[in-house]
């Protein structure tokens, strides 16, 4: 079963809100030869960078990915020493001591320990926030991947259009090639006869045919046409398979461009040049768009 192409370019976001926290994640992706990740994490989540990186690499194959995390506290932070709170609790405990046990000493360390209980609760809350961050990253990745799939579908349509256009041009050249090669042989025949005659020499028919064949072979683009058509067929097959095929497609476009360049230098007749140049333009467009594929 084939899967969709995906572009490396895209944007995705996700957001989760709990009783005490709102976390939003934004992902931006652009073309890159490999998978490259960068982050803008708050200090609260800096220790999670390894897990975040693994999370992204499990779901994305290629591209330069930048992740930004935005955190909003919905309740007042209770971490650390709250001096006003400690003073208030100390006064309350002293008042209670005076009523119940006047001889009992009220130690400041006991009051601070009560405040530390709040810090312990905050630590538990931080673990919950860590889980929430990983969850919202998954939401952002899903959003990014959906956008990349939609762009990949558009690219696939463009690829198929260009391939059809190239196949039409190849067909035109293949149809015109036999007549063009015959015209070239006649031209070589006349030219050789003129040169030999002007030099006062003679060349038998067998030698003449051999020389014409050698010269004509240098302008025969039959093999280049065949290889280029094979690359077009393979490109269409790979596009149909889908998935992470960007590197394979990029290799095929390089091979296409090489064959098109060779054809340009070997053309047997200049009236075919316009068609070959059109093929090169289509291959260049294909190569440029292929660089977007994951």
Short mmCIF file of C-alpha atoms in Angstrom, two decimals:
data_model
loop_
_atom_site.label_atom_id
_atom_site.label_comp_id
_atom_site.label_asym_id
_atom_site.label_seq_id
_atom_site.Cartn_x
_atom_site.Cartn_y
_atom_site.Cartn_z
CA UNK A 1 0.00 0.00 0.00
CA UNK A 2 1.45 3.37 -1.04
CA UNK A 3 1.72 6.32 1.32
CA UNK A 4 1.60 10.02 0.65
CA UNK A 5 4.48 12.28 -0.20
CA UNK A 6 5.26 14.91 2.40
CA UNK A 7 6.85 18.29 1.96
CA UNK A 8 9.57 19.30 4.40
CA UNK A 9 8.03 22.76 4.66
CA UNK A 10 5.25 23.33 7.15
CA UNK A 11 3.91 24.72 10.41
CA UNK A 12 2.09 23.03 13.25
CA UNK A 13 0.87 23.96 16.71
CA UNK A 14 -0.79 22.40 19.70
CA UNK A 15 -2.09 23.64 23.03
CA UNK A 16 -3.15 22.08 26.33
CA UNK A 17 -4.67 23.85 29.31
CA UNK A 18 -4.99 22.39 32.81
CA UNK A 19 -6.16 23.93 36.06
CA UNK A 20 -2.82 25.58 36.72
CA UNK A 21 -1.00 25.73 33.39
CA UNK A 22 -1.41 26.52 29.69
CA UNK A 23 1.23 25.06 27.35
CA UNK A 24 1.46 25.90 23.65
CA UNK A 25 3.95 24.40 21.19
CA UNK A 26 4.75 25.71 17.71
CA UNK A 27 6.75 23.76 15.12
CA UNK A 28 8.28 25.25 11.99
CA UNK A 29 9.94 23.13 9.34
CA UNK A 30 11.97 24.03 6.24
CA UNK A 31 14.07 22.07 3.76
CA UNK A 32 17.26 20.42 4.96
CA UNK A 33 19.39 17.57 3.70
CA UNK A 34 19.06 15.73 7.01
CA UNK A 35 16.97 16.08 10.17
CA UNK A 36 18.11 19.10 12.15
CA UNK A 37 16.33 20.17 15.33
CA UNK A 38 16.51 23.37 17.37
CA UNK A 39 14.53 24.47 20.41
CA UNK A 40 13.23 27.42 22.34
CA UNK A 41 12.35 25.82 25.68
CA UNK A 42 11.59 27.58 28.94
CA UNK A 43 13.91 26.86 31.86
CA UNK A 44 11.13 24.78 33.37
CA UNK A 45 11.48 22.20 30.58
CA UNK A 46 15.20 22.45 29.75
CA UNK A 47 15.88 19.02 31.27
CA UNK A 48 13.45 17.46 28.79
CA UNK A 49 15.38 18.40 25.65
CA UNK A 50 16.62 14.84 25.14
CA UNK A 51 13.11 13.40 25.33
CA UNK A 52 11.74 16.15 23.10
CA UNK A 53 14.41 15.48 20.49
CA UNK A 54 13.64 11.76 20.53
CA UNK A 55 9.92 12.52 20.21
CA UNK A 56 10.51 14.53 17.05
CA UNK A 57 12.92 12.03 15.49
CA UNK A 58 10.42 9.22 15.96
CA UNK A 59 7.87 11.03 13.79
CA UNK A 60 9.82 13.20 11.32
CA UNK A 61 12.43 11.96 8.84
CA UNK A 62 14.05 15.04 7.32
CA UNK A 63 14.01 18.84 7.52
CA UNK A 64 15.17 21.67 9.75
CA UNK A 65 12.70 21.72 12.65
CA UNK A 66 12.41 24.55 15.16
CA UNK A 67 10.27 23.99 18.25
CA UNK A 68 9.04 26.81 20.49
CA UNK A 69 7.30 26.30 23.83
CA UNK A 70 5.11 28.96 25.44
CA UNK A 71 4.02 28.48 29.07
CA UNK A 72 1.47 30.47 31.05
CA UNK A 73 0.88 29.89 34.78
CA UNK A 74 -2.80 30.12 35.59
CA UNK A 75 -2.31 30.22 39.37
CA UNK A 76 0.24 31.97 41.54
CA UNK A 77 3.52 30.08 41.78
CA UNK A 78 4.00 28.65 45.28
CA UNK A 79 7.60 27.48 44.87
CA UNK A 80 10.44 28.83 47.02
CA UNK A 81 10.26 30.83 50.24
CA UNK A 82 7.15 32.96 50.44
CA UNK A 83 8.22 35.38 53.19
CA UNK A 84 4.78 36.90 53.71
CA UNK A 85 3.24 33.45 53.95
CA UNK A 86 5.86 32.31 56.47
CA UNK A 87 5.32 35.42 58.63
CA UNK A 88 1.57 34.87 58.61
CA UNK A 89 1.88 31.20 59.53
CA UNK A 90 4.43 31.95 62.24
CA UNK A 91 2.07 34.51 63.82
CA UNK A 92 -0.84 32.05 63.65
CA UNK A 93 1.18 29.27 65.26
CA UNK A 94 2.45 31.58 68.01
CA UNK A 95 -1.13 32.63 68.79
CA UNK A 96 -2.21 28.99 68.89
CA UNK A 97 0.77 28.17 71.14
CA UNK A 98 -0.19 30.94 73.59
CA UNK A 99 -3.67 29.45 73.88
CA UNK A 100 -2.77 25.77 74.09
CA UNK A 101 0.83 25.39 75.26
CA UNK A 102 2.44 28.62 76.46
CA UNK A 103 5.65 26.83 77.39
CA UNK A 104 6.08 25.29 73.94
CA UNK A 105 8.74 26.83 71.71
CA UNK A 106 7.77 27.78 68.15
CA UNK A 107 10.70 27.09 65.85
CA UNK A 108 11.07 28.98 62.60
CA UNK A 109 12.41 25.84 60.92
CA UNK A 110 9.05 24.13 61.50
CA UNK A 111 7.22 26.96 59.76
CA UNK A 112 9.65 26.88 56.83
CA UNK A 113 9.10 23.11 56.59
CA UNK A 114 5.39 23.76 56.13
CA UNK A 115 6.25 26.01 53.20
CA UNK A 116 8.48 23.27 51.79
CA UNK A 117 5.45 21.00 51.65
CA UNK A 118 4.06 23.41 49.07
CA UNK A 119 7.33 23.12 47.11
CA UNK A 120 7.02 19.32 47.14
CA UNK A 121 3.52 19.62 45.73
CA UNK A 122 4.92 21.91 43.05
CA UNK A 123 7.49 19.24 42.16
CA UNK A 124 4.67 16.79 41.58
CA UNK A 125 2.98 19.44 39.48
CA UNK A 126 6.18 19.80 37.42
CA UNK A 127 6.13 16.09 36.59
CA UNK A 128 2.57 16.51 35.38
CA UNK A 129 3.64 19.51 33.29
CA UNK A 130 6.43 17.42 31.71
CA UNK A 131 3.89 14.84 30.59
CA UNK A 132 1.64 17.60 29.29
CA UNK A 133 4.49 19.07 27.26
CA UNK A 134 5.19 15.75 25.53
CA UNK A 135 1.48 15.38 24.85
CA UNK A 136 1.16 18.83 23.28
CA UNK A 137 4.29 18.20 21.19
CA UNK A 138 2.51 15.19 19.70
CA UNK A 139 -0.45 17.43 18.86
CA UNK A 140 1.83 19.97 17.18
CA UNK A 141 3.63 17.26 15.20
CA UNK A 142 0.30 15.84 14.00
CA UNK A 143 -0.74 19.32 12.87
CA UNK A 144 2.61 19.84 11.11
CA UNK A 145 2.45 16.46 9.39
CA UNK A 146 -1.04 17.16 8.10
CA UNK A 147 0.13 20.41 6.52
CA UNK A 148 3.17 18.66 5.05
CA UNK A 149 0.93 15.94 3.60
CA UNK A 150 -1.33 18.51 1.94
CA UNK A 151 1.69 20.23 0.42
CA UNK A 152 3.03 16.82 -0.63
CA UNK A 153 -0.23 16.08 -2.47
CA UNK A 154 0.15 19.35 -4.36
CA UNK A 155 3.75 18.51 -5.22
CA UNK A 156 2.72 15.09 -6.47
CA UNK A 157 0.23 16.64 -8.88
CA UNK A 158 2.92 19.01 -10.17
CA UNK A 159 5.41 16.16 -10.57
CA UNK A 160 2.98 14.10 -12.63
CA UNK A 161 2.16 17.11 -14.81
CA UNK A 162 5.85 17.73 -15.53
CA UNK A 163 6.48 14.05 -16.23
CA UNK A 164 3.66 13.95 -18.78
CA UNK A 165 5.03 17.08 -20.41
CA UNK A 166 8.49 15.54 -20.62
CA UNK A 167 7.14 12.29 -22.05
CA UNK A 168 5.33 14.21 -24.76
CA UNK A 169 8.55 16.02 -25.70
CA UNK A 170 10.51 12.76 -25.67
CA UNK A 171 7.95 11.24 -28.01
CA UNK A 172 8.32 14.16 -30.41
CA UNK A 173 12.10 13.77 -30.48
CA UNK A 174 11.90 10.00 -30.91
CA UNK A 175 9.51 10.43 -33.84
CA UNK A 176 11.75 13.01 -35.52
CA UNK A 177 15.08 11.30 -34.82
CA UNK A 178 15.19 8.76 -37.71
CA UNK A 179 14.59 11.47 -40.31
CA UNK A 180 17.07 13.79 -38.57
CA UNK A 181 19.76 11.11 -38.55
CA UNK A 182 19.15 10.37 -42.24
CA UNK A 183 19.46 14.09 -43.00
CA UNK A 184 22.73 14.16 -41.04
CA UNK A 185 24.16 11.17 -42.91
CA UNK A 186 23.33 12.79 -46.25
CA UNK A 187 25.03 15.96 -45.09
CA UNK A 188 28.15 14.08 -44.03
CA UNK A 189 28.12 12.12 -47.31
CA UNK A 190 28.05 15.28 -49.41
CA UNK A 191 30.63 17.03 -47.28
CA UNK A 192 33.07 14.10 -47.37
CA UNK A 193 32.65 13.74 -51.12
CA UNK A 194 33.42 17.43 -51.56
CA UNK A 195 36.51 17.27 -49.38
CA UNK A 196 37.87 14.14 -51.03
CA UNK A 197 37.10 15.47 -54.51
CA UNK A 198 38.75 18.82 -53.88
CA UNK A 199 41.86 17.00 -52.68
CA UNK A 200 41.93 14.90 -55.82
CA UNK A 201 41.47 11.67 -53.89
CA UNK A 202 39.04 8.78 -53.99
CA UNK A 203 37.08 6.96 -51.28
CA UNK A 204 35.29 3.71 -51.97
CA UNK A 205 31.71 3.24 -50.86
CA UNK A 206 32.61 0.93 -47.96
CA UNK A 207 35.04 3.43 -46.46
CA UNK A 208 32.57 6.23 -47.04
CA UNK A 209 29.79 4.39 -45.23
CA UNK A 210 32.11 3.62 -42.33
CA UNK A 211 33.23 7.23 -41.96
CA UNK A 212 29.68 8.49 -42.15
CA UNK A 213 28.65 5.95 -39.50
CA UNK A 214 31.41 7.07 -37.15
CA UNK A 215 30.46 10.72 -37.51
CA UNK A 216 26.72 10.10 -37.22
CA UNK A 217 27.15 7.98 -34.08
CA UNK A 218 28.54 11.01 -32.27
CA UNK A 219 25.20 12.76 -32.80
CA UNK A 220 22.93 9.78 -32.11
CA UNK A 221 20.91 10.48 -28.94
CA UNK A 222 18.95 7.20 -28.98
CA UNK A 223 20.63 5.89 -25.81
CA UNK A 224 20.15 9.19 -23.97
CA UNK A 225 16.47 9.21 -24.92
CA UNK A 226 16.07 5.65 -23.66
CA UNK A 227 17.81 6.34 -20.35
CA UNK A 228 15.90 9.58 -19.81
CA UNK A 229 12.59 7.83 -20.45
CA UNK A 230 13.65 5.13 -17.98
CA UNK A 231 14.38 7.76 -15.33
CA UNK A 232 10.97 9.35 -15.96
CA UNK A 233 9.27 5.97 -15.50
CA UNK A 234 11.22 5.29 -12.31
CA UNK A 235 10.43 8.75 -10.94
CA UNK A 236 6.73 8.17 -11.49
CA UNK A 237 6.98 4.79 -9.76
CA UNK A 238 8.75 6.25 -6.72
CA UNK A 239 6.24 9.11 -6.48
CA UNK A 240 3.47 6.51 -6.48
CA UNK A 241 5.12 4.61 -3.63
CA UNK A 242 5.20 7.76 -1.50
CA UNK A 243 6.79 7.94 1.94
CA UNK A 244 10.24 9.33 2.64
CA UNK A 245 11.53 9.20 -0.94
CA UNK A 246 13.03 12.67 -1.33
CA UNK A 247 16.62 11.48 -1.67
CA UNK A 248 15.71 8.90 -4.32
CA UNK A 249 13.78 11.49 -6.32
CA UNK A 250 16.64 13.95 -6.02
CA UNK A 251 19.07 11.36 -7.42
CA UNK A 252 16.75 10.66 -10.37
CA UNK A 253 16.43 14.34 -11.26
CA UNK A 254 20.22 14.65 -11.28
CA UNK A 255 20.40 11.73 -13.72
CA UNK A 256 17.67 13.27 -15.87
CA UNK A 257 19.53 16.56 -16.05
CA UNK A 258 22.76 14.81 -17.01
CA UNK A 259 21.06 12.97 -19.90
CA UNK A 260 19.32 16.16 -21.07
CA UNK A 261 22.64 18.01 -21.10
CA UNK A 262 24.27 15.25 -23.13
CA UNK A 263 21.41 15.34 -25.62
CA UNK A 264 21.88 19.08 -26.05
CA UNK A 265 25.54 18.66 -26.95
CA UNK A 266 24.88 15.79 -29.40
CA UNK A 267 21.78 17.03 -31.25
CA UNK A 268 21.87 15.90 -34.90
CA UNK A 269 19.80 18.86 -36.04
CA UNK A 270 19.29 22.30 -34.53
CA UNK A 271 15.53 22.33 -35.05
CA UNK A 272 15.29 19.75 -32.23
CA UNK A 273 17.06 22.09 -29.81
CA UNK A 274 13.88 23.90 -28.76
CA UNK A 275 12.25 20.64 -27.68
CA UNK A 276 15.33 19.48 -25.76
CA UNK A 277 15.65 22.85 -24.04
CA UNK A 278 12.01 22.48 -22.97
CA UNK A 279 12.87 19.12 -21.42
CA UNK A 280 15.78 20.68 -19.54
CA UNK A 281 13.50 23.40 -18.20
CA UNK A 282 11.01 20.78 -16.98
CA UNK A 283 13.78 18.72 -15.38
CA UNK A 284 15.07 21.83 -13.61
CA UNK A 285 11.60 22.59 -12.28
CA UNK A 286 11.27 18.98 -11.18
CA UNK A 287 14.64 19.11 -9.44
CA UNK A 288 13.78 22.33 -7.63
CA UNK A 289 10.44 21.02 -6.37
CA UNK A 290 11.94 17.64 -5.45
CA UNK A 291 14.17 19.37 -2.91
CA UNK A 292 11.00 20.04 -0.88
CA UNK A 293 10.18 16.33 -0.49
CA UNK A 294 10.96 14.58 2.78
#
